C-alpha positions as a printed Julia matrix, in Angstrom:
86×3 Matrix{Float64}:
 12.33  11.18   -3.76
 15.75   9.57   -3.71
 17.45   6.31   -4.66
 18.95   4.02   -2.04
 19.97   0.37   -1.59
 18.31  -1.95    0.95
 20.95  -3.39    3.3
 18.73  -5.13    5.82
 15.55  -5.07    7.87
 14.6   -4.27   11.48
 13.23  -6.89   13.85
 11.14  -5.5    16.76
  9.05  -7.08   19.47
  6.89  -3.97   19.83
  5.91  -1.46   17.15
  3.28   1.17   16.46
 -0.03  -0.47   15.57
 -0.05   1.35   12.24
  3.07  -0.59   11.28
  1.6   -4.08   11.98
  2.46  -6.45    9.14
  4.75  -3.87    7.53
  8.5   -4.46    7.05
 10.89  -1.78    8.2
 13.97  -1.7     5.94
 17.46  -0.21    6.54
 18.49   1.79    3.5
 21.73   3.46    2.47
 21.74   6.2    -0.14
 25.42   5.49   -0.91
 26.42   9.04   -0.26
 29.01   8.03    2.36
 28.23  11.09    4.51
 24.7   10.3     5.39
 23.67   7.92    8.14
 21.69   4.81    7.47
 17.94   5.32    7.47
 14.85   3.33    8.18
 11.96   3.17    5.69
  8.66   1.33    5.64
  8.36  -1.1     2.73
  5.34  -0.61    0.53
  6.49  -2.71   -2.52
  8.11  -5.91   -1.27
 11.76  -4.92   -1.56
 14.54  -6.99    0.0
 18.23  -6.83    0.85
 20.37  -5.76   -2.08
 17.47  -4.12   -4.02
 17.97  -0.62   -5.39
 14.8    1.35   -4.4
 13.07   4.66   -4.58
 12.4    6.19   -1.15
  9.81   8.97   -0.63
 10.43  11.18    2.34
  7.08  12.81    3.05
  4.22  12.65    5.5
  1.91  12.03    2.5
  3.7    8.77    1.57
  3.6    7.62    5.23
 -0.1    8.52    5.39
 -0.86   6.55    2.23
  0.93   3.4     3.57
 -0.46   3.49    7.12
 -3.89   4.93    6.47
 -3.36   7.54    9.22
 -3.63  11.33    8.81
 -0.58  11.82   11.01
  1.62   8.72   10.4
  4.49   7.59   12.69
  6.79   7.32    9.62
  8.06   9.69    6.85
 10.31   7.5     4.7
  8.59   4.91    2.54
 10.05   2.57   -0.1
  7.75   3.22   -3.1
  9.51   1.54   -5.94
 12.15  -1.0    -6.94
 14.65   0.08   -9.59
 14.93  -2.51  -12.39
 17.87  -2.91  -14.65
 21.65  -2.99  -14.33
 21.68  -0.27  -11.61
 18.95  -2.05   -9.61
 20.49  -5.52   -9.67
 21.88  -6.75   -6.3
């Protein structure tokens, strides 16, 4: 699990049926070296939120209900407090 900041969301005309009614967020871990990543939102996070991101097939499976999910990165928590404020 890692911390990141939500910097936006993805808009798509077509998506995997398991992702219906799920928001796909663009997250930045603030490392500076890493590329931006996409993560499925499981907690209602929005732009500017500091979040916890789980990178595992188990997290993706829990959110989508599929044994072999089409996602690995899932926002599983919002960090509260001074570090989590936008």
